[in-house]
Amino acid sequence: IDVLVSRLRRKLSTEDRGAPITTVRGVGYMFNAEVSRA
């Protein structure tokens, strides 16, 4: 799982924001991306 999350972080990261996936100790992973209205 660690390898898969690492690959996702690499693919989803941007230069200005970094990866939207963070590790929550003792729980798992959290996806926190900004949402904008269209």
mmCIF file of C-alpha atoms in Angstrom:
data_model
loop_
_atom_site.group_PDB
_atom_site.id
_atom_site.type_symbol
_atom_site.label_atom_id
_atom_site.label_comp_id
_atom_site.label_asym_id
_atom_site.label_seq_id
_atom_site.Cartn_x
_atom_site.Cartn_y
_atom_site.Cartn_z
ATOM 1 C CA ILE A 1 0.000 0.000 0.000
ATOM 2 C CA ASP A 2 2.847 2.390 0.786
ATOM 3 C CA VAL A 3 4.221 2.033 -2.735
ATOM 4 C CA LEU A 4 0.817 2.669 -4.320
ATOM 5 C CA VAL A 5 0.214 5.779 -2.211
ATOM 6 C CA SER A 6 3.702 7.019 -3.051
ATOM 7 C CA ARG A 7 2.992 6.629 -6.762
ATOM 8 C CA LEU A 8 -0.342 8.424 -6.402
ATOM 9 C CA ARG A 9 1.345 11.283 -4.544
ATOM 10 C CA ARG A 10 3.904 11.611 -7.323
ATOM 11 C CA LYS A 11 1.236 11.679 -10.041
ATOM 12 C CA LEU A 12 -1.117 14.073 -8.222
ATOM 13 C CA SER A 13 1.427 16.524 -6.843
ATOM 14 C CA THR A 14 1.906 19.974 -8.301
ATOM 15 C CA GLU A 15 4.860 22.295 -7.879
ATOM 16 C CA ASP A 16 2.965 24.911 -5.892
ATOM 17 C CA ARG A 17 0.785 22.714 -3.650
ATOM 18 C CA GLY A 18 2.476 19.363 -3.210
ATOM 19 C CA ALA A 19 0.585 16.097 -2.885
ATOM 20 C CA PRO A 20 -3.074 16.165 -1.751
ATOM 21 C CA ILE A 21 -2.678 12.859 0.122
ATOM 22 C CA THR A 22 -1.501 13.036 3.724
ATOM 23 C CA THR A 23 -0.742 10.271 6.195
ATOM 24 C CA VAL A 24 -2.810 10.186 9.391
ATOM 25 C CA ARG A 25 -0.935 8.207 11.999
ATOM 26 C CA GLY A 26 -2.904 5.281 13.391
ATOM 27 C CA VAL A 27 -5.761 5.827 10.936
ATOM 28 C CA GLY A 28 -4.527 5.676 7.346
ATOM 29 C CA TYR A 29 -4.500 8.238 4.571
ATOM 30 C CA MET A 30 -6.512 11.369 3.935
ATOM 31 C CA PHE A 31 -7.238 12.989 0.577
ATOM 32 C CA ASN A 32 -7.535 16.746 0.986
ATOM 33 C CA ALA A 33 -7.816 18.614 -2.282
ATOM 34 C CA GLU A 34 -9.166 22.103 -2.778
ATOM 35 C CA VAL A 35 -12.489 22.316 -4.568
ATOM 36 C CA SER A 36 -13.487 25.305 -6.656
ATOM 37 C CA ARG A 37 -16.863 26.126 -8.106
ATOM 38 C CA ALA A 38 -17.158 26.152 -11.861
#
